[in-house]
CSV table of C-alpha atoms in Angstrom, one decimal:
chain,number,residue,atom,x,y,z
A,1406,UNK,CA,0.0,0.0,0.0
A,1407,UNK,CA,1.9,3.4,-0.9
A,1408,UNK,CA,-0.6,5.8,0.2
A,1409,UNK,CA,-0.4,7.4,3.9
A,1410,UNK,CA,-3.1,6.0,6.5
A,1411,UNK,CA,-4.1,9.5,7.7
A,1412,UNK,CA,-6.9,7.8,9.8
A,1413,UNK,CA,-5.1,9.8,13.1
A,1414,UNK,CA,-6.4,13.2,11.8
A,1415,UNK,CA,-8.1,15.7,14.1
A,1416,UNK,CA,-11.5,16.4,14.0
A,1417,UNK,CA,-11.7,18.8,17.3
A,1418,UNK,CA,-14.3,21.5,16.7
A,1419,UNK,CA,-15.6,19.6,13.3
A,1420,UNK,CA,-18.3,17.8,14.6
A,1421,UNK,CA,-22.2,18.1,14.9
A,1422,UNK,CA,-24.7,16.6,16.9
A,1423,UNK,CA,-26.0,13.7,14.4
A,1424,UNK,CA,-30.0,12.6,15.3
A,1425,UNK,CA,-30.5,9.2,15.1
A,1426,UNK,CA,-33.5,9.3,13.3
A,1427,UNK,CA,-34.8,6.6,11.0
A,1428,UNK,CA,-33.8,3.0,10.7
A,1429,UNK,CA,-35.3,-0.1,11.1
A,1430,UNK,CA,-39.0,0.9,10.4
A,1431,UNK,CA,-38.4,1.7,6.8
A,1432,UNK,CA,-35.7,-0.8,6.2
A,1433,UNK,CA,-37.0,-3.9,3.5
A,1434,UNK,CA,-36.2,-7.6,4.7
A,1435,UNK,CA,-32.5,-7.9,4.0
A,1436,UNK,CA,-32.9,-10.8,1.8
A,1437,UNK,CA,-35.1,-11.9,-1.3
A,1438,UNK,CA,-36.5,-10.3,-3.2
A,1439,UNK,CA,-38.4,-7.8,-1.3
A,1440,UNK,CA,-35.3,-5.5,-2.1
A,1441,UNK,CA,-35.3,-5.1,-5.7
A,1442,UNK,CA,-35.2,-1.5,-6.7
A,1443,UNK,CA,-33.3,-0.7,-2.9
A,1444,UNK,CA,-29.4,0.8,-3.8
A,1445,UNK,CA,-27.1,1.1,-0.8
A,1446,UNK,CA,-25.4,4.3,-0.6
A,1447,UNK,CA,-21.5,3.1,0.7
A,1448,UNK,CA,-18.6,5.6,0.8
A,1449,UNK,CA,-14.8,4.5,0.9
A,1450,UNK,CA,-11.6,6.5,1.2
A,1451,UNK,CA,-9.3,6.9,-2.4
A,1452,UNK,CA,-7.1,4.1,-2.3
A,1453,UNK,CA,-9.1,1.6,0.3
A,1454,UNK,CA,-11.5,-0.4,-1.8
A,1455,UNK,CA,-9.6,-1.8,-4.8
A,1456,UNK,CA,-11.5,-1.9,-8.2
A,1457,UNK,CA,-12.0,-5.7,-8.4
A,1458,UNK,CA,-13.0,-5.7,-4.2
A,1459,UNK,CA,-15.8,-3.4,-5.4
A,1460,UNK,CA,-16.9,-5.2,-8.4
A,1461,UNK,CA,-17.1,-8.6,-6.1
A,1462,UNK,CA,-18.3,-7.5,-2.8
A,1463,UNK,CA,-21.2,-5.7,-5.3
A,1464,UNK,CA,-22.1,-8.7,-7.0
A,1465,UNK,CA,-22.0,-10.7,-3.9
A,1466,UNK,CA,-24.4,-8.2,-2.0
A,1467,UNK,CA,-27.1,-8.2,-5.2
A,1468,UNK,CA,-27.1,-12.0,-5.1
A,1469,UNK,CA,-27.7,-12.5,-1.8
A,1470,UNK,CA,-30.3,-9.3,-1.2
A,1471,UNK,CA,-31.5,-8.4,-4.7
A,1472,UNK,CA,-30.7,-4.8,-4.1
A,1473,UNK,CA,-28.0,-2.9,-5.0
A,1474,UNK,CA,-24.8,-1.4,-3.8
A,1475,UNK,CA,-23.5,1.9,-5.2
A,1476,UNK,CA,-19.8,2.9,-4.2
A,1477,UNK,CA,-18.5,6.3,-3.8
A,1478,UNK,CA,-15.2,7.6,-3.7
A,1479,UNK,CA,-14.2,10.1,-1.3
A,1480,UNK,CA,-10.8,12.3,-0.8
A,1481,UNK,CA,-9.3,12.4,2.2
A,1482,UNK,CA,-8.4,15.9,2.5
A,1483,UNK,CA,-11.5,17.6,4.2
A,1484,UNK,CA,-13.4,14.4,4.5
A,1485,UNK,CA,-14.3,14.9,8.3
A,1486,UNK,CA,-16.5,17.9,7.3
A,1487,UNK,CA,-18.3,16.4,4.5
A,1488,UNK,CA,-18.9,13.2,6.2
A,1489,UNK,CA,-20.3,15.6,9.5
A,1490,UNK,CA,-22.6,17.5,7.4
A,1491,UNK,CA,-23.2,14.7,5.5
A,1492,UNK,CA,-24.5,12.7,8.7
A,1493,UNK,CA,-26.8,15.4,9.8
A,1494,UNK,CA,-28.9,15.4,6.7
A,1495,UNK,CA,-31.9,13.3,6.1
A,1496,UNK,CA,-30.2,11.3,3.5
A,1497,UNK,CA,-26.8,9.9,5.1
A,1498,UNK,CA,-24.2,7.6,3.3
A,1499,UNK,CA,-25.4,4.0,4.9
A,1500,UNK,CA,-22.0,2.9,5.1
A,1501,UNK,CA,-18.7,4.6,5.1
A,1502,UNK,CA,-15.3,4.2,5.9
A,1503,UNK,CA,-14.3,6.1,9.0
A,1504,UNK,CA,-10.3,6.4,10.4
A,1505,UNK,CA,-9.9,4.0,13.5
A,1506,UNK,CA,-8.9,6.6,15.9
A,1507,UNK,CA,-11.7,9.3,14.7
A,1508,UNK,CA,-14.7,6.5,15.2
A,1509,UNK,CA,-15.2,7.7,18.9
A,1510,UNK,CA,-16.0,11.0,18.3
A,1511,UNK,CA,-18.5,10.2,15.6
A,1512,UNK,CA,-19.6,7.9,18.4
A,1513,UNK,CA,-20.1,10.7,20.6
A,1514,UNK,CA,-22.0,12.7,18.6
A,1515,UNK,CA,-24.5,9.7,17.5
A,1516,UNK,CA,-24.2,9.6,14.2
A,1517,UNK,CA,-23.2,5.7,14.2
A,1518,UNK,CA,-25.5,3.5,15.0
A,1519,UNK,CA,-24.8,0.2,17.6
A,1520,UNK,CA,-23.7,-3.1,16.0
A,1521,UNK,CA,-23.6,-5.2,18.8
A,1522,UNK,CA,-25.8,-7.7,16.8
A,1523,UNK,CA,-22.9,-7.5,13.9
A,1524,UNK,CA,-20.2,-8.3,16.4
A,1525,UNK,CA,-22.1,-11.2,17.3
A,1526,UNK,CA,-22.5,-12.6,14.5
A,1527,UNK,CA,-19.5,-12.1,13.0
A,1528,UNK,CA,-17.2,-10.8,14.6
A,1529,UNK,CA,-16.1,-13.2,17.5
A,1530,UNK,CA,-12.6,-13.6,16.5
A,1531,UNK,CA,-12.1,-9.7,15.2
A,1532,UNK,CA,-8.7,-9.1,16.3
A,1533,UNK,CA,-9.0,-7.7,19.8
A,1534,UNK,CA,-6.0,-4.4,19.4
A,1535,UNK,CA,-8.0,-4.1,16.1
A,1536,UNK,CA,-11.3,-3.9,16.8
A,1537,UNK,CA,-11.0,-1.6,20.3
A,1538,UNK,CA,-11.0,1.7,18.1
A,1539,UNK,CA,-15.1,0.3,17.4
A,1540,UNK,CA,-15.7,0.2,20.4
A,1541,UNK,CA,-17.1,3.6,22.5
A,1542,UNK,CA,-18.3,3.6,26.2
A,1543,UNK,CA,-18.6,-0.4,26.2
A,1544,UNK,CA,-20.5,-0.4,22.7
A,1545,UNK,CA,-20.2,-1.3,19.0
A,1546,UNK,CA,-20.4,1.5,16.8
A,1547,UNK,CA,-18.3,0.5,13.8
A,1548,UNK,CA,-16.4,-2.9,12.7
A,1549,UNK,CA,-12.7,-3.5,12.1
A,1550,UNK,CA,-11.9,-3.2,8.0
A,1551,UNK,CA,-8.0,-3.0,7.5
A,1552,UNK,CA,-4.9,-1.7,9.3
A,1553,UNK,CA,-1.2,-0.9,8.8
A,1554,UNK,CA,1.8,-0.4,11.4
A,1555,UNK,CA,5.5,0.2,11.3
A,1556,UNK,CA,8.1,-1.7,10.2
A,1557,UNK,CA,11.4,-1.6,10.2
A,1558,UNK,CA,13.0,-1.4,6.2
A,1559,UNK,CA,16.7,-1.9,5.8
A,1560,UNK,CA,19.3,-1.8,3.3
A,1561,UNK,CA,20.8,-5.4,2.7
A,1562,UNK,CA,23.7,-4.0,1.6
A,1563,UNK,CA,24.7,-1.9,4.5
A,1564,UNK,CA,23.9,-5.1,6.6
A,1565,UNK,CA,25.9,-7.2,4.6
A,1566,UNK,CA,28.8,-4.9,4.5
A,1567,UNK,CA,28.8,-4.6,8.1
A,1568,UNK,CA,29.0,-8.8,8.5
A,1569,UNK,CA,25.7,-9.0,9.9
A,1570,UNK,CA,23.7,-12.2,8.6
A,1571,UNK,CA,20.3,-12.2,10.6
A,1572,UNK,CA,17.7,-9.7,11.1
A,1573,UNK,CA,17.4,-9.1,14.9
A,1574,UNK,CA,14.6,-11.0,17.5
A,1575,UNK,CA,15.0,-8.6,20.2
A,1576,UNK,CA,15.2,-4.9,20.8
A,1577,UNK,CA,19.0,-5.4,22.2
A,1578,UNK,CA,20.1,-7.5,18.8
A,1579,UNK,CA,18.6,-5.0,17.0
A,1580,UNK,CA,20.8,-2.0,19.0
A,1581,UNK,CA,23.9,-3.8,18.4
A,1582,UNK,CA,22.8,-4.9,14.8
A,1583,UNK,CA,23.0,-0.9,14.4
A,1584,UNK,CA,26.0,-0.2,16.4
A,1585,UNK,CA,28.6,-2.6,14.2
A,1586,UNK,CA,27.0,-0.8,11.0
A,1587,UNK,CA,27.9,2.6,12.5
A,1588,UNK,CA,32.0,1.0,13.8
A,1589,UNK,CA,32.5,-1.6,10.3
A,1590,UNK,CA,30.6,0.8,7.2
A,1591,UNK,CA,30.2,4.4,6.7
A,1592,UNK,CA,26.7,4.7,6.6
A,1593,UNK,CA,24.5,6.1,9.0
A,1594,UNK,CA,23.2,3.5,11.0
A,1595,UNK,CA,19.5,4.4,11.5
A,1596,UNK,CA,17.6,7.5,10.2
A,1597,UNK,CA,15.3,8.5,13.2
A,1598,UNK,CA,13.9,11.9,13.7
A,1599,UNK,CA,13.7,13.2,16.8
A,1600,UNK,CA,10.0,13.9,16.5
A,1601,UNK,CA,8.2,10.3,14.6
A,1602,UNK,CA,5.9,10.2,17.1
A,1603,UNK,CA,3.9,7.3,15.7
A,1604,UNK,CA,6.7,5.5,16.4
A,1605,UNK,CA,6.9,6.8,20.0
A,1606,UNK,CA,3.1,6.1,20.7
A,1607,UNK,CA,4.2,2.1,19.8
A,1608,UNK,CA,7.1,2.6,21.9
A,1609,UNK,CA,4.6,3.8,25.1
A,1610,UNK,CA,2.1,0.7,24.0
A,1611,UNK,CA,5.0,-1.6,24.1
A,1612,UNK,CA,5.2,-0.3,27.6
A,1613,UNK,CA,2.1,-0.6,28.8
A,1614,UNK,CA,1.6,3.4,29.0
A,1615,UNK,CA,-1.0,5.5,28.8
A,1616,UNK,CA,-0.8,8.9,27.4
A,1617,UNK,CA,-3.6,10.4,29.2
A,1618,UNK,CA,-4.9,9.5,32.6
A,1619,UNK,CA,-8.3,10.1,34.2
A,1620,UNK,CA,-8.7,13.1,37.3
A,1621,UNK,CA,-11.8,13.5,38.2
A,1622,UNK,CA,-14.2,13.9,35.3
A,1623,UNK,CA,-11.9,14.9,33.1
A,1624,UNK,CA,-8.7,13.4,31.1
A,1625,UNK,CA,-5.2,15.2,31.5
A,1626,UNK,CA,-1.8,14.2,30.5
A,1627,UNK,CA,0.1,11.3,31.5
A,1628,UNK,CA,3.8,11.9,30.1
A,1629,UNK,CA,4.9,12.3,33.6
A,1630,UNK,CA,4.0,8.4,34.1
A,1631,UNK,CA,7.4,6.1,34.5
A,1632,UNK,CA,6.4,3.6,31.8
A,1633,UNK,CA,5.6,6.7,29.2
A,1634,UNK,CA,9.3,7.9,30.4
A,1635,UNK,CA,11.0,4.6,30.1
A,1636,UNK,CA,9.3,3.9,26.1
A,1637,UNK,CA,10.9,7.8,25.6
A,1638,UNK,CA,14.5,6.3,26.9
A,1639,UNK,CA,14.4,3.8,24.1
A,1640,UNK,CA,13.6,6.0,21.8
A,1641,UNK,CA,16.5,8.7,22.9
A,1642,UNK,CA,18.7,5.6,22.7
A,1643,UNK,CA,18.3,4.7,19.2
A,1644,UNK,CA,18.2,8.1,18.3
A,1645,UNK,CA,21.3,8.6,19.5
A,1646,UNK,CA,22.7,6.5,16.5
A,1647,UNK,CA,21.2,9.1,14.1
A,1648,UNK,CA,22.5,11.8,12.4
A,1649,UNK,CA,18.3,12.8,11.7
A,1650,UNK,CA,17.2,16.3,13.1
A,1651,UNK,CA,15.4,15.9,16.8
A,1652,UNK,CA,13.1,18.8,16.0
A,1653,UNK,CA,11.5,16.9,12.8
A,1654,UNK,CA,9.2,14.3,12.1
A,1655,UNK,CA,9.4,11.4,9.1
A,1656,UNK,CA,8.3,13.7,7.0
A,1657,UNK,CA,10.5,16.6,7.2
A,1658,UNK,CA,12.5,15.9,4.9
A,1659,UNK,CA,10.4,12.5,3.7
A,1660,UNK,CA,12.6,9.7,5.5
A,1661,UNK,CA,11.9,7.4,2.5
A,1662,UNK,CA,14.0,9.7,0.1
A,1663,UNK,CA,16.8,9.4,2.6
A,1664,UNK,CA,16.6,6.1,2.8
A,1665,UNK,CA,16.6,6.0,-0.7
A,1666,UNK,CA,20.3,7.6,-1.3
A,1667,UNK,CA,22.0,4.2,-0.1
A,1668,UNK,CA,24.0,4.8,2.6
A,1669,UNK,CA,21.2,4.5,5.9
A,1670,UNK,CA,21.2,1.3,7.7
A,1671,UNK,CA,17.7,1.4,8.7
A,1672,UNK,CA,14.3,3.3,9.1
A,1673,UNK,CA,11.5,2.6,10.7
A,1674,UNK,CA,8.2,3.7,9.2
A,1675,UNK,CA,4.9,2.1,6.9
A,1676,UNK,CA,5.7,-0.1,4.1
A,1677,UNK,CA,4.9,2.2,1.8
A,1678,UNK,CA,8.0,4.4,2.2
A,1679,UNK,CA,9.5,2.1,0.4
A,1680,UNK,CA,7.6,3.4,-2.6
A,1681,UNK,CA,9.1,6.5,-2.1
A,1682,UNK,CA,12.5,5.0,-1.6
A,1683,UNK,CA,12.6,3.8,-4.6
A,1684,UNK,CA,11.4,6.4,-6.8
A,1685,UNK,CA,14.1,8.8,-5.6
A,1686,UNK,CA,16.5,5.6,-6.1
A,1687,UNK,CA,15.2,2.6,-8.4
A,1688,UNK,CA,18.3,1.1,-8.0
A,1689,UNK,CA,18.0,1.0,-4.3
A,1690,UNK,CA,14.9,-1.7,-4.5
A,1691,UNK,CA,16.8,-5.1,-4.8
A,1692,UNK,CA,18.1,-3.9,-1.6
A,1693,UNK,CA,15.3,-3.1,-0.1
A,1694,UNK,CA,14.5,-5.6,2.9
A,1695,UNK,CA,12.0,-5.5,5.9
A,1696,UNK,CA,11.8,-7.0,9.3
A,1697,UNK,CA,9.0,-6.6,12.3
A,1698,UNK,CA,10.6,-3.9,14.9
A,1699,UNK,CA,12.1,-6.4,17.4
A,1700,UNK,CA,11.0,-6.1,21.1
A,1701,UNK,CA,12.6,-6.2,24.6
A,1702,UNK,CA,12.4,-10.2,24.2
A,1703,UNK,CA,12.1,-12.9,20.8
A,1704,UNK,CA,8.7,-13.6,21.5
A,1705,UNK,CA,6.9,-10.2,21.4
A,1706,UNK,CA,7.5,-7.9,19.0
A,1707,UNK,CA,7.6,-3.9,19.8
A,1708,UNK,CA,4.5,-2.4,20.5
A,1709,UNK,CA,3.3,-0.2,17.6
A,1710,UNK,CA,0.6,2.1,16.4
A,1711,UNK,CA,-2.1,0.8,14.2
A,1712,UNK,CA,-3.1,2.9,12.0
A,1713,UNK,CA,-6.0,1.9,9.5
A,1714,UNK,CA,-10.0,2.2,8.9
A,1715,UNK,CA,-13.4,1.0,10.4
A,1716,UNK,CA,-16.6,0.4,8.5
A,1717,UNK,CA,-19.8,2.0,10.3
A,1718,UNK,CA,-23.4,2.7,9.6
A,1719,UNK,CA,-24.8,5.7,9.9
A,1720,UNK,CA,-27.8,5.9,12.3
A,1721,UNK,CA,-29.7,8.4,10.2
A,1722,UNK,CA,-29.9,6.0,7.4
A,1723,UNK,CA,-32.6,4.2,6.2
A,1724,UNK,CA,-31.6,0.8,5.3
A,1725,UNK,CA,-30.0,-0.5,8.5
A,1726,UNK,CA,-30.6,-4.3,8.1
A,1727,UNK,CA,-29.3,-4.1,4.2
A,1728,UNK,CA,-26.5,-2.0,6.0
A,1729,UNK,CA,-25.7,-4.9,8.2
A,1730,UNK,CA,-25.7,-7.4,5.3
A,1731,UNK,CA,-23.1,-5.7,3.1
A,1732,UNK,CA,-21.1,-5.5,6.4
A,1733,UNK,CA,-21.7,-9.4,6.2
A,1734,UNK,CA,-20.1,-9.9,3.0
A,1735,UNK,CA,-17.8,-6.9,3.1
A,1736,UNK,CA,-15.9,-8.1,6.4
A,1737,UNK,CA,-16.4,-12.4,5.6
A,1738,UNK,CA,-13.2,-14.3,5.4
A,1739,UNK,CA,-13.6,-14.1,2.0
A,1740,UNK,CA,-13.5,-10.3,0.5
A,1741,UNK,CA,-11.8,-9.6,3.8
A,1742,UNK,CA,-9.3,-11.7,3.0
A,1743,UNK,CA,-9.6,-10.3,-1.0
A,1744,UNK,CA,-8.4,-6.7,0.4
A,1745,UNK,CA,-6.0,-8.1,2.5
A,1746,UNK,CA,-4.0,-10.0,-0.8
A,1747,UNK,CA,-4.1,-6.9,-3.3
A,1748,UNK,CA,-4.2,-3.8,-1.0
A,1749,UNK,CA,-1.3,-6.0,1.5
A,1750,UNK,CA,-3.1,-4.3,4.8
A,1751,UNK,CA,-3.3,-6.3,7.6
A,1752,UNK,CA,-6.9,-8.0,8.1
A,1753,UNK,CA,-9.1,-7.3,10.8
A,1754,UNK,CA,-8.4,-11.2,11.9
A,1755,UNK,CA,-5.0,-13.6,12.5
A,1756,UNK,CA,-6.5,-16.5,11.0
A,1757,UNK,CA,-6.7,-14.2,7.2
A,1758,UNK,CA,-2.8,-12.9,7.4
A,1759,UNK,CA,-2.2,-16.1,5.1
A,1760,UNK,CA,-3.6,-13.9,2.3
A,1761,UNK,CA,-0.7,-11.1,2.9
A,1762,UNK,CA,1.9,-14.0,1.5
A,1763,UNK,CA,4.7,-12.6,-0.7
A,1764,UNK,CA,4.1,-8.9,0.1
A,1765,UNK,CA,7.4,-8.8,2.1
A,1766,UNK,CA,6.6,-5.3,3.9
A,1767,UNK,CA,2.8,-6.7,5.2
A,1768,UNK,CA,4.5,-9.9,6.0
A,1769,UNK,CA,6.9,-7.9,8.5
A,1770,UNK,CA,3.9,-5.6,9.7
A,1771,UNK,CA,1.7,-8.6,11.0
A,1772,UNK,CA,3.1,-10.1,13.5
A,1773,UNK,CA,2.7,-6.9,15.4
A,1774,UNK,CA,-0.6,-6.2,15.0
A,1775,UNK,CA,-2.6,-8.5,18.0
A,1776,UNK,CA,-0.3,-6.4,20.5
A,1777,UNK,CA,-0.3,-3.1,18.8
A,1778,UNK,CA,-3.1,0.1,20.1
A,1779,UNK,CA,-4.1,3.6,19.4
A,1780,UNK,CA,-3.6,7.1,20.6
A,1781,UNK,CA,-6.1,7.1,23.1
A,1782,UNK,CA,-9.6,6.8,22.0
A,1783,UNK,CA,-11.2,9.1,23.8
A,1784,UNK,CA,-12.6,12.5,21.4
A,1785,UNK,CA,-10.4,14.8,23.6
A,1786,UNK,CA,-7.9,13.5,21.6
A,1787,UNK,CA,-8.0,15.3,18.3
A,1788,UNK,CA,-7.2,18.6,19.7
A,1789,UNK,CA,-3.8,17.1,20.9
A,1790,UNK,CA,-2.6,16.1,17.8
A,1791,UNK,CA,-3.0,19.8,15.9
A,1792,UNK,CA,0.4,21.7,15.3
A,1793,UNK,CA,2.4,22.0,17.3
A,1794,UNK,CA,1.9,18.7,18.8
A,1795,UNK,CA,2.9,18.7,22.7
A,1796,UNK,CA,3.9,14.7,22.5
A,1797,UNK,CA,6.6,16.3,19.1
A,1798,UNK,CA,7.7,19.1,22.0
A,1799,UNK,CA,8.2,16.6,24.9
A,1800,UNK,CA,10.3,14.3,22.6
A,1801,UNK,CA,12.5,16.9,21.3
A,1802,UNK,CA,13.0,18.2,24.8
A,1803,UNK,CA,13.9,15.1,26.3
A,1804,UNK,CA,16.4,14.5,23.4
A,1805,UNK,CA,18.0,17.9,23.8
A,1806,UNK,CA,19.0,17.0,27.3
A,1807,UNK,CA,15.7,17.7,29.7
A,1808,UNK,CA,14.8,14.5,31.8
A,1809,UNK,CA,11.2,12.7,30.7
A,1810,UNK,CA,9.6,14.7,33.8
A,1811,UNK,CA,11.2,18.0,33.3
A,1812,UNK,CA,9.9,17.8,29.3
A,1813,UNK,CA,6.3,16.6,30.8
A,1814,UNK,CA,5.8,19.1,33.1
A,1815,UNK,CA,6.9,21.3,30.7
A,1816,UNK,CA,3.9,20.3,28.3
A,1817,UNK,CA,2.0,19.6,30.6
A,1818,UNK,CA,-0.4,22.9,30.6
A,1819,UNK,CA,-0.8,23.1,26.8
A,1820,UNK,CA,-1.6,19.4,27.2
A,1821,UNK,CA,-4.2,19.7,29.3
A,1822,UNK,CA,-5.5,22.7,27.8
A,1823,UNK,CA,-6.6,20.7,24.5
A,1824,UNK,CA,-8.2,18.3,26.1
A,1825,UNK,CA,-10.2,20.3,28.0
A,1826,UNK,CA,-11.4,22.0,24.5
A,1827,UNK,CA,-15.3,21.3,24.0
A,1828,UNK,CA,-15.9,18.5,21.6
């Protein structure tokens, strides 16, 4: 997959309370022919729903339901506000694609309706780390579709010139791994910026950490918390072994284009950087090689963030139970399993990663995903993540010399401040 999985973008201030008006009284039988003439209205993100997906999971839906399933296309730049407005009026999309960590404050305003009855049904061995972002106040209110998570991509080459033959098991292997590239070659053993948070937020989930804590009624920040400060020592020591700026993200310059002159050991980012690797380089992509980011022991890999989408219904519209039965067929082993092989995402259950054979980057993502998370799923949370990000300030801080609680208490107050910003 070489597009970016923005599904962590803020919708703070974007959102309108959604009545939950309509449903089940208008809705036809969701099978036979009582549905002929009935189109479902179903709205997926550029680049989610391959071509061929569409054209089966359509043809599947009109034999089982006689009705019909019409797919639209939506960009993701300023998607949050069409998709708000687009849940207050009277005739919503029935399905859409919704970012993972944005589902909770659609939740909140109810403009999803419950699918406890879908989870039932069909969701019993959902993924648990994948399916929590569905999940609001203890109910359904979406369904897992596909996910993506960090990896880490290497150059052979540089490994191979430094005499190292294996790919590390363990967070320590992987540390010394990068330490004889940086003593036996000239490259630069890992290109980390001081500021890929993403990264970070695995490191914390590794951990066992929670970014934001409860007092009271409200949520405030939790950087001060040991385990949040021990994830941000890991990171400062593999920083260390890069010559990256700490006041920039993967993105400033694109880490892939670096990674793309030849002479970096090692990044860590989505599989998809390759892409971008290799169109600065093509000659760089028979070196290209990826591995799962090695944890503190072999049989756990690093925590990381899972980035990715959730299908939902919306509780305005009109055809719930024909809603529910595309989410039948959509999400069955079978078209599930259909995205997972030509898209290469990771599947919203273990028992489909099978289909991900031979995509080397996916491959390397999966084994990570059962124990991966989220930024916290709470709606407070989309404030926190507009420029400039306090989590990007306490990193830098910490890696420019301040102790994890100095740069947290220094945070602290702007921290709090966005969460305490009405929803």
């Amino acid at each position: 997959m070489k597009r970016k999985l923005v599904a962590a973008i803020g919708i703070a201030g974007m959102i309108f309370s959604v009545a939950a008006c309509g449903g089940k009284d208008d809705d036809k039988a969701a099978s036979g022919g009582s549905n002929k003439g009935q189109t479902l209205t179903v709205w997926v993100m550029d680049g989610s729903a391959p071509d061929q997906w569409q054209k089966d999971v359509a043809a599947a839906f009109e034999k089982k339901t006689q009705a019909k399933v019409k797919f639209e296309v939506q960009q993701w730049n300023g998607i949050q506000q069409k998709l708000t407005t687009a849940l207050s009026e009277e005739n919503p999309p029935d399905v859409f694609e919704i970012g993972n960590t944005q589902t909770p404050a659609y939740a909140k305003t109810g403009g999803l309706a419950e699918l406890a009855d879908l989870k039932s049904s069909i969701g019993a061995d959902w993924t648990a780390a994948l399916n929590n972002s569905s999940v609001f106040e203890n109910k359904q209110y979406a369904a897992p579709w596909y996910f993506a998570n960090r990896v880490v991509i290497y150059n052979k080459k540089v490994w191979a010139d430094a005499g190292i033959k294996d790919t590390p098991k363990t967070r320590d292997e992987f540390y010394a791994d990068l330490k004889q590239i940086g003593s036996k070659t000239k490259a630069e053993p890992i290109y980390l910026p001081g500021q890929n948070w993403y990264h970070f937020v695995g490191l914390t989930i590794g951990e066992g950490a929670e970014l934001v804590k409860k007092d009271g009624d409200k949520y405030v920040s939790n950087l001060a918390d040991p385990k949040v400060a021990a994830a941000m020592e890991t990171y400062k020591k593999f920083q260390a072994l890069s010559k990256a700026p700490k006041d920039k993200d993967e993105a400033t310059p694109q880490q892939g284009e670096v990674f793309g002159k030849g002479n970096v050991g090692a990044i860590i980012g989505m599989g998809w950087e390759a892409g971008t690797a290799i169109k600065a380089n093509p000659a760089i992509e028979k070196e290209i090689g990826y591995f799962t980011i090695p944890g503190a022991t072999a049989d756990k890999p690093e925590g990381v963030f899972l980035g990715g989408s959730n299908l939902a219904v919306a509780a305005g519209s009109k055809k719930q139970e024909l809603a529910k039965e595309f989410l039948k067929i959509a999400l069955s082993d079978q078209y599930e399993g259909e995205l997972a092989k030509i898209n290469g995402v990771i599947p919203n259950k273990e028992s489909l990663q099978s289909n991900l054979a031979g995509n080397a980057a996916a491959e390397a993502a999966a084994p990570a995903a059962a124990g991966g998370g989220t930024t916290p799923l709470i709606p407070e949370w989309a404030a926190v993540e507009n420029a400039p990000n306090p989590v990007k300030t306490f990193m830098t801080a910490v890696l420019n010399g301040k102790s994890p609680a100095e740069a947290a208490k220094q945070v602290e107050g702007d921290f709090n401040k966005r969460l305490a910003q009405q929803q």
